Short mmCIF file of C-alpha atoms in Angstrom, two decimals:
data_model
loop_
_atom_site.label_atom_id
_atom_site.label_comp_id
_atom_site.label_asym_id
_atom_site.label_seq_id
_atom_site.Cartn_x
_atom_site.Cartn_y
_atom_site.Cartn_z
CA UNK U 1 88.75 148.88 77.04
CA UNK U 2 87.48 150.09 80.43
CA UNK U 3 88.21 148.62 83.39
CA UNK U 4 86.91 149.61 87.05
CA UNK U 5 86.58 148.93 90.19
CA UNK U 6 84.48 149.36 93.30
CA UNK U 7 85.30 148.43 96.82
CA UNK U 8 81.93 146.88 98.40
CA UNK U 9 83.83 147.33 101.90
CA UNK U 10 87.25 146.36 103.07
CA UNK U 11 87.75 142.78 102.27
CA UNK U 12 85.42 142.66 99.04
CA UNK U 13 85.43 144.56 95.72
CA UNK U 14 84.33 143.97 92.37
CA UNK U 15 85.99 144.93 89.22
CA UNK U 16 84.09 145.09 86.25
CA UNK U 17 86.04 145.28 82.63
CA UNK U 18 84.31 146.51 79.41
CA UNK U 19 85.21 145.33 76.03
CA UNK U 20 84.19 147.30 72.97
CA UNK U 21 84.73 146.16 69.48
CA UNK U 22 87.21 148.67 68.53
CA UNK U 23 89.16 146.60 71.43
CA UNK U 24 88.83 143.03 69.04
CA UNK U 25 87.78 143.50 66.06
CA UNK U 26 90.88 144.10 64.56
CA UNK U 27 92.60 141.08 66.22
CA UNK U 28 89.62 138.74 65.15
CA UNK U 29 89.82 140.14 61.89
CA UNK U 30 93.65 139.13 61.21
CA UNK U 31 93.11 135.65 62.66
CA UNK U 32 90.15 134.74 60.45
CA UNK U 33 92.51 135.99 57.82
CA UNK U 34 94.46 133.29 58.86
CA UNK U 35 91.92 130.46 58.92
CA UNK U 36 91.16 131.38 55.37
CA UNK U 37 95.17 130.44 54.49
CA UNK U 38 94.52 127.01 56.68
CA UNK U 39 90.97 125.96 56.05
CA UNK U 40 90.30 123.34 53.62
CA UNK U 41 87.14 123.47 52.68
CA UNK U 42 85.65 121.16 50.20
CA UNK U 43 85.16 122.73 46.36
CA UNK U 44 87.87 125.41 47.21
CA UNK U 45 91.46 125.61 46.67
CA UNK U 46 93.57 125.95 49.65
CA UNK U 47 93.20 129.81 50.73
CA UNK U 48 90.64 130.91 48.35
CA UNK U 49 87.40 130.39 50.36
CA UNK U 50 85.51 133.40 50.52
CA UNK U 51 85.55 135.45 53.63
CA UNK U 52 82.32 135.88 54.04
CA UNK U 53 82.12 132.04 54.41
CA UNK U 54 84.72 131.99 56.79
CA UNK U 55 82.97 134.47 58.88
CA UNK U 56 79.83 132.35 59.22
CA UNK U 57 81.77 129.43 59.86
CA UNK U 58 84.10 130.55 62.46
CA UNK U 59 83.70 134.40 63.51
CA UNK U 60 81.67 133.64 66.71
CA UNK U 61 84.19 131.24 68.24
CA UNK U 62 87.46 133.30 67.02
CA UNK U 63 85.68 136.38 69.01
CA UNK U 64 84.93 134.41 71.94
CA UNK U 65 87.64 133.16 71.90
CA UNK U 66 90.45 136.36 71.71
CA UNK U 67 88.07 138.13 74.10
CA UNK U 68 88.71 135.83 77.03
CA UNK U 69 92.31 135.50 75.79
CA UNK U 70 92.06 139.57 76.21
CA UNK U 71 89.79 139.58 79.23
CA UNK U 72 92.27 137.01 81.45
CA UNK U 73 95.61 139.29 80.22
CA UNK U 74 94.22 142.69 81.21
CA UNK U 75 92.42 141.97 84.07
CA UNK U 76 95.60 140.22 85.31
CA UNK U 77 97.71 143.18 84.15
CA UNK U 78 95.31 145.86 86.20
CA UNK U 79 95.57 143.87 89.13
CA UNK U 80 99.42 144.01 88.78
CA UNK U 81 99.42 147.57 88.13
CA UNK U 82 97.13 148.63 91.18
CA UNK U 83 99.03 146.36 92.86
CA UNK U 84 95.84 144.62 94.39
CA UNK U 85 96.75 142.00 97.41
CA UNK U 86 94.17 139.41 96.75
CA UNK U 87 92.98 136.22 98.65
CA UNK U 88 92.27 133.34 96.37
CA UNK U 89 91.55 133.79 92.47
CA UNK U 90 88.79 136.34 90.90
CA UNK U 91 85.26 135.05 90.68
CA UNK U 92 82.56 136.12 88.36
CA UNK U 93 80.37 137.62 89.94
CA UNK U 94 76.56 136.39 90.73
CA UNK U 95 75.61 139.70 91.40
CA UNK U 96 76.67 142.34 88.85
CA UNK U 97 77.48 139.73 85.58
CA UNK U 98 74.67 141.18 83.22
CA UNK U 99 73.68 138.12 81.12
CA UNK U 100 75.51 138.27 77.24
CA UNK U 101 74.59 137.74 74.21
CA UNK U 102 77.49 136.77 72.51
CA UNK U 103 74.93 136.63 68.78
CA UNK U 104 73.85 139.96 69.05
CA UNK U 105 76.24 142.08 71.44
CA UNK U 106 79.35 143.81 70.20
CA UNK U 107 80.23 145.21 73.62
CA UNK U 108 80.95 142.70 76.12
CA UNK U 109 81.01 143.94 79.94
CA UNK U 110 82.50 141.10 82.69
CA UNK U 111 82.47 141.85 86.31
CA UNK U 112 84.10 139.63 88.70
CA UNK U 113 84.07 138.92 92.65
CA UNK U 114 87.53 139.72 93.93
CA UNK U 115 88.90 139.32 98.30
CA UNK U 116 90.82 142.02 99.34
CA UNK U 117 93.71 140.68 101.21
CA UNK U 118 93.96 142.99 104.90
CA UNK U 119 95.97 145.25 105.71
CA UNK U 120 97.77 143.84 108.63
CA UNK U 121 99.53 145.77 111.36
CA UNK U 122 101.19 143.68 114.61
CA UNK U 123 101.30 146.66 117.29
CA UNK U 124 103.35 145.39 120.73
CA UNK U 125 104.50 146.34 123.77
CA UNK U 126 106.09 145.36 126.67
CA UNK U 127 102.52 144.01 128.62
CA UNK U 128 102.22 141.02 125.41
CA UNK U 129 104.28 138.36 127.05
CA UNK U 130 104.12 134.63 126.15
CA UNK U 131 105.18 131.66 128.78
CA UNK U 132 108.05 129.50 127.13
CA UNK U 133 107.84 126.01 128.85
CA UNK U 134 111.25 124.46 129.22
CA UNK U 135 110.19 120.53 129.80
CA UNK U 136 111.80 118.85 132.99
CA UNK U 137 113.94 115.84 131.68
CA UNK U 138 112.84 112.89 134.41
CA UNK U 139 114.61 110.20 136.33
CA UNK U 140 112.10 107.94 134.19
CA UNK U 141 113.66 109.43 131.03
CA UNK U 142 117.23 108.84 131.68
CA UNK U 143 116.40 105.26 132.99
CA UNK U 144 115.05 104.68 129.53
CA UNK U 145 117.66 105.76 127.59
CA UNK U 146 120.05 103.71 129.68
CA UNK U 147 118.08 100.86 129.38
CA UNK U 148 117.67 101.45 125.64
CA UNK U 149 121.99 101.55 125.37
CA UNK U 150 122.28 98.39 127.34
CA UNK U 151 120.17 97.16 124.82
CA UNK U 152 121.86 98.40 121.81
CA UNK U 153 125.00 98.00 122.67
CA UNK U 154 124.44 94.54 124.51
CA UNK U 155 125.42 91.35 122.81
CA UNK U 156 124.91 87.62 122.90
CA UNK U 157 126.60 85.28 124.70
CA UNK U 158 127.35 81.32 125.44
CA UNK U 159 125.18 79.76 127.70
CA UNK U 160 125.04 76.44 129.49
CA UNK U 161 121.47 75.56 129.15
CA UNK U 162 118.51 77.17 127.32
CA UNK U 163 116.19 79.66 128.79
CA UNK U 164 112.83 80.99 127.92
CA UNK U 165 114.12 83.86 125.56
CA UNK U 166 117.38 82.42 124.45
CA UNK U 167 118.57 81.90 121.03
CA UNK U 168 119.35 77.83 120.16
CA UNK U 169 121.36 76.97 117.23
CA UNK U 170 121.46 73.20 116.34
CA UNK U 171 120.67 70.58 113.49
CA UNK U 172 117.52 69.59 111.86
CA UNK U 173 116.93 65.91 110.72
CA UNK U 174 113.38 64.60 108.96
CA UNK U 175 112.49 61.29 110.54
CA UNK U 176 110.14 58.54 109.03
CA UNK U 177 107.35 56.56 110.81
CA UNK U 178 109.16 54.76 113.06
CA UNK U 179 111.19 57.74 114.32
CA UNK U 180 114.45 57.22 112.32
CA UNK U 181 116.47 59.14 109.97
CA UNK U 182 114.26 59.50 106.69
CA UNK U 183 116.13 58.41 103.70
CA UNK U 184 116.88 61.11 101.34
CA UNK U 185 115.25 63.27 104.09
CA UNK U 186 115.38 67.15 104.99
CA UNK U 187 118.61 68.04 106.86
CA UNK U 188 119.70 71.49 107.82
CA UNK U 189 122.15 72.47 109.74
CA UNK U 190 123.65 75.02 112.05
CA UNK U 191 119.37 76.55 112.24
CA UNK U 192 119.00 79.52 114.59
CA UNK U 193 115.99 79.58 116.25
CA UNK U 194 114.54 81.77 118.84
CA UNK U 195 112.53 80.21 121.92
CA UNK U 196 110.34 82.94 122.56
CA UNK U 197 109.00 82.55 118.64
CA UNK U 198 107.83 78.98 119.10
CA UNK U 199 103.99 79.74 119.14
CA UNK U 200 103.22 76.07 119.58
CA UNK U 201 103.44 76.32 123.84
CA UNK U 202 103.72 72.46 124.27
CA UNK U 203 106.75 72.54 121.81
CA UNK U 204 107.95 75.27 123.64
CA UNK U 205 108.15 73.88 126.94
CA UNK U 206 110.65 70.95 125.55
CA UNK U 207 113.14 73.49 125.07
CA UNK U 208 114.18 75.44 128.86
CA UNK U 209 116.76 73.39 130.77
CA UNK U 210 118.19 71.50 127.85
CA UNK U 211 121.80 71.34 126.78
CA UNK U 212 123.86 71.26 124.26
CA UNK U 213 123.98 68.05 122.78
CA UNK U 214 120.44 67.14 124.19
CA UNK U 215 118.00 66.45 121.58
CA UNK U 216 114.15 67.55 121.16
CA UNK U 217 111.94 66.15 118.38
CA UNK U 218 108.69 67.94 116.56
CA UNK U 219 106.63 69.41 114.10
CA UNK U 220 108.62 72.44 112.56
CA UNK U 221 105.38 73.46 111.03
CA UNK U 222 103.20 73.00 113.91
CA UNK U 223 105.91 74.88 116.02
CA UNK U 224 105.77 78.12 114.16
CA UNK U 225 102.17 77.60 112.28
CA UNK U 226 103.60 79.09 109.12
CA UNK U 227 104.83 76.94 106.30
CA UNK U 228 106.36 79.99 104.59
CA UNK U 229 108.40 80.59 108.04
CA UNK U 230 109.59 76.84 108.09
CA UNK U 231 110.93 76.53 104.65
CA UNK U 232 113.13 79.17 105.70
CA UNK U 233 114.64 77.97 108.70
CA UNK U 234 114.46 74.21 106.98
CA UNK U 235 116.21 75.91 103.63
CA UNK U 236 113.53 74.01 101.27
CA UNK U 237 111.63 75.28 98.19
CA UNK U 238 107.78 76.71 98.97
CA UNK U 239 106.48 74.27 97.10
CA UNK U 240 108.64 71.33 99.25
CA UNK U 241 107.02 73.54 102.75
CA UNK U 242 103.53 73.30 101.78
CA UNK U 243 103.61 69.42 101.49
CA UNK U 244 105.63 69.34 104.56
CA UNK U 245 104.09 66.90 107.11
CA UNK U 246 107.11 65.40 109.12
CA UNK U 247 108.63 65.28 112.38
CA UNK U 248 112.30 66.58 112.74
CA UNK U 249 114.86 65.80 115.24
CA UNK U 250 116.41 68.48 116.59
CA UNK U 251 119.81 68.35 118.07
CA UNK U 252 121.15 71.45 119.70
CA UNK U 253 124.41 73.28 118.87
CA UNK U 254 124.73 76.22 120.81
CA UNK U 255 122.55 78.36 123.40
CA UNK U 256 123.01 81.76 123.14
CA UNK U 257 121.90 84.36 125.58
CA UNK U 258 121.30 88.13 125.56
CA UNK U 259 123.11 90.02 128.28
CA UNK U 260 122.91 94.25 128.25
CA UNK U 261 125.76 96.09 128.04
CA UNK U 262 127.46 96.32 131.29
CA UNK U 263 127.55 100.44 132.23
CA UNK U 264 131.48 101.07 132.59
CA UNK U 265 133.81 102.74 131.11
CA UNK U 266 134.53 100.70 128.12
CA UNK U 267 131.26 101.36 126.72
CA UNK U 268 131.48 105.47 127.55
CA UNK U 269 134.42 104.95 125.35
CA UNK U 270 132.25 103.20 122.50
CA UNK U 271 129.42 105.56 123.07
CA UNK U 272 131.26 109.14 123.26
CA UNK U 273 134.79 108.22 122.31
CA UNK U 274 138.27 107.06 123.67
CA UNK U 275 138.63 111.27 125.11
CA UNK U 276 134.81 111.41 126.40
CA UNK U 277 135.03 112.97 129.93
CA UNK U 278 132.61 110.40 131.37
CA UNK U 279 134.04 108.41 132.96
CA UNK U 280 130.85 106.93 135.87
CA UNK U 281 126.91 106.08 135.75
CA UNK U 282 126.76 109.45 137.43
CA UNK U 283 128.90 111.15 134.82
CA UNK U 284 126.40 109.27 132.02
CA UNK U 285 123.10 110.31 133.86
CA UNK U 286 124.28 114.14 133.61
CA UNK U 287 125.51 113.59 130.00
CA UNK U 288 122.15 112.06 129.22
CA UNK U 289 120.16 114.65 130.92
CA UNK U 290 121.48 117.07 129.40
CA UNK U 291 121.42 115.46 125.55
CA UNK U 292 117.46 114.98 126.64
CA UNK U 293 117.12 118.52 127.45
CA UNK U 294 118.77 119.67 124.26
CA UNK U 295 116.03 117.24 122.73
CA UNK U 296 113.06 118.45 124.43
CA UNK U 297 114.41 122.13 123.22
CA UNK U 298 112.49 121.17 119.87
CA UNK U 299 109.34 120.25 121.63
CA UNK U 300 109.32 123.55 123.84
CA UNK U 301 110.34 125.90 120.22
CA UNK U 302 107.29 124.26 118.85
CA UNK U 303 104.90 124.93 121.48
CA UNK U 304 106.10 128.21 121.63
CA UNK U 305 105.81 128.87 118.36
CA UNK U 306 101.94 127.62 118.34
CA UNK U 307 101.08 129.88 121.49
CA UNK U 308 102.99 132.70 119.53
CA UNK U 309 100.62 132.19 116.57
CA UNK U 310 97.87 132.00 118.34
CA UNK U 311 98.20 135.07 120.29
CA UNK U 312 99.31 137.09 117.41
CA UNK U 313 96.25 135.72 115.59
CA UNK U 314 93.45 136.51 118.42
CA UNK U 315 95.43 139.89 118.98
CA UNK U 316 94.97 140.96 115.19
CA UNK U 317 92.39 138.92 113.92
CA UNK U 318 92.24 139.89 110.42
CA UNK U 319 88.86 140.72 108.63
CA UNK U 320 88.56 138.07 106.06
CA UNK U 321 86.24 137.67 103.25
CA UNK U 322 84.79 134.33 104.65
CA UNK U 323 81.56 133.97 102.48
CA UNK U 324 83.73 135.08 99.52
CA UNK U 325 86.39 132.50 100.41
CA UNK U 326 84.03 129.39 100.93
CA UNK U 327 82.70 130.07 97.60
CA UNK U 328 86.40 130.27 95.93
CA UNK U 329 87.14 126.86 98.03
CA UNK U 330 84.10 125.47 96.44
CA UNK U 331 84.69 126.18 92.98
CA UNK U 332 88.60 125.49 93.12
CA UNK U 333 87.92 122.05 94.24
CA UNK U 334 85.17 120.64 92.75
CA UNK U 335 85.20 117.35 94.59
CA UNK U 336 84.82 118.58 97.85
CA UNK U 337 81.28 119.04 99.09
CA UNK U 338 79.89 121.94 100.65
CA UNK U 339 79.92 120.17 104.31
CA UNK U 340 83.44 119.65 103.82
CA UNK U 341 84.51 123.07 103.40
CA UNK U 342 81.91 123.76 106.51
CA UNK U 343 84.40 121.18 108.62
CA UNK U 344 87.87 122.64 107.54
CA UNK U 345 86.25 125.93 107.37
CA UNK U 346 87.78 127.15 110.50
CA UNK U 347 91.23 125.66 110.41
CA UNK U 348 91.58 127.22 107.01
CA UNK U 349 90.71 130.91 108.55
CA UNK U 350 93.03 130.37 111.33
CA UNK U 351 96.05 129.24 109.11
CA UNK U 352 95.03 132.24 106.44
CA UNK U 353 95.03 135.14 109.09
CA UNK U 354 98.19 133.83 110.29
CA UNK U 355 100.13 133.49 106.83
CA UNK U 356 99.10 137.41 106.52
#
């Protein structure tokens, strides 16, 4: 077995390996000895076939077949040994593959396409400088991470009367025709609902200003304008919603209202601990800033990192193989078109040149 190789220029080479049948015939020869011991073959006893019937039956295909098998380990063994940096996977090649006759030729010659990975050396000095951006952490910023605690760490509370957003709590009751309790009726009680989810706006406007006690009567299902939604809050099968076609009295339990956190010390304490040091907004607004900051680090790494790549990139710029490489992308994936590989074509290069 010969195996060579020729360096077209400095990204592209082709190696061509030569198989002569001193290199298989020995190896084909043992395994048809071996289909002979397996093949049943009708009007012959198990193992006593003739061999030169198993030859015309399966010589061809046990050759082809344990010369790839010895093509793909040796030409994966020489590139090991040479210790060949390739891009990609080895391609046969269009160019120098003489056409075989696997009938009629004993010695079989395969020459493949192969991309010659760069050699890449990063030369600096002190004139290749890079800007790192440090990103200013904003009045606006810290406002909205107060405003986002207050919101966290806010709570509900009692109120007097309802208000557009608030939260009601109260009791549902089905009425009949004539606007009295429906015998045998829907009732549910203690039902939390939110004002600002009513969709029905008519409905909606019975419910700011009223108390507890007061009482407001209507269409759960024409309120929300999802049947699903109301046998939920009414605590009634699916099948009991979607005949539902009733008006409900609805007597009000409680009104509950969202109020922020208040910023004093108590919650520093439940936001940084009973020993935090902050102790005023002002103390908070520098404590904030300066968790933003530390945030924003990430964002500032990153970009440097990009401009770092791309400057190394432009600097070097690695000769690539590119018509090699947009054939290897086409054949490795099958199911991407040629216009594809056109589109991505670029990104691919620039991510390539800077993984070498």
């Amino acid at each position: 077995m010969k195996i060579t190789r020729e360096n077209t220029d400095n990204v592209n080479a082709v190696i061509k390996v030569l198989i002569e049948k001193p290199d298989y015939e020995k190896t084909v020869e043992e395994k048809l000895k071996e289909y002979r011991q397996q093949a049943s073959i009708p009007g012959f006893r198990p193992g006593k076939a003739p061999m030169g019937l198993i030859k015309r039956r399966f010589e061809k295909s046990v050759m082809v077949e344990e010369i790839n098998k010895m093509l793909s380990q040796n030409l994966t063994r020489y590139m090991m040994d040479e210790k060949l940096q390739i891009l990609g996977e080895p391609l046969a090649s269009t160019e120098h593959q003489k056409p075989i006759d696997w009938e009629k030729d004993e010695d079989f010659e395969f020459a493949f396409d192969v991309a010659l990975a760069p050699k890449v050396e990063v030369s600096l000095t002190e004139e290749d400088k890079l800007n790192y951006f440090t990103i200013k952490v904003t009045d606006d910023m810290i406002d909205q991470q107060i405003e986002m605690i207050q919101s966290q760490m806010g709570e509900n509370v009692d109120a007097d009367e309802v208000a557009e957003k608030s939260l009601v709590r109260g009791d549902f009751v089905e009425l009949d025709e004539e606007g009295n309790q429906k015998e045998e009726g829907i009732k549910a009680d203690g039902v939390l609902l939110s004002v600002d989810l009513v969709k029905d706006e008519e409905i909606k406007k019975q419910f700011p200003g009223k108390q507890k006690g007061e009482v407001l009567t209507f269409d759960p299902v024409t309120a929300y304008g999802d049947r699903h939604e109301v046998g939920h809050l009414l605590k009634i099968s699916h099948e009991q919603a979607d005949e539902l076609d009733s008006i409900f009295r609805f007597t009000i339990t409680e009104i509950l209202d969202f109020q922020k956190a208040e910023l004093n010390e108590e919650l520093y304490k439940k936001i940084y601990g009973e020993d935090t040091g902050v102790k005023t907004e002002e103390d908070l607004r520098n404590k904030l800033k300066e968790e933003i900051a530390n945030s924003l680090l990430q964002s500032s790494d990153r970009r440097f990192a990009y401009d770092t790549r791309d400057a190394l990139v432009e600097k070097v710029n690695p000769e690539l193989p590119e018509a090699f490489l947009k054939r290897w992308l086409k054949e490795a994936n099958q199911d991407v078109t040629e216009e594809q590989i056109e589109n991505d074509f670029d990104g691919f290069v620039k991510d390539l040149r800077w993984q070498l």
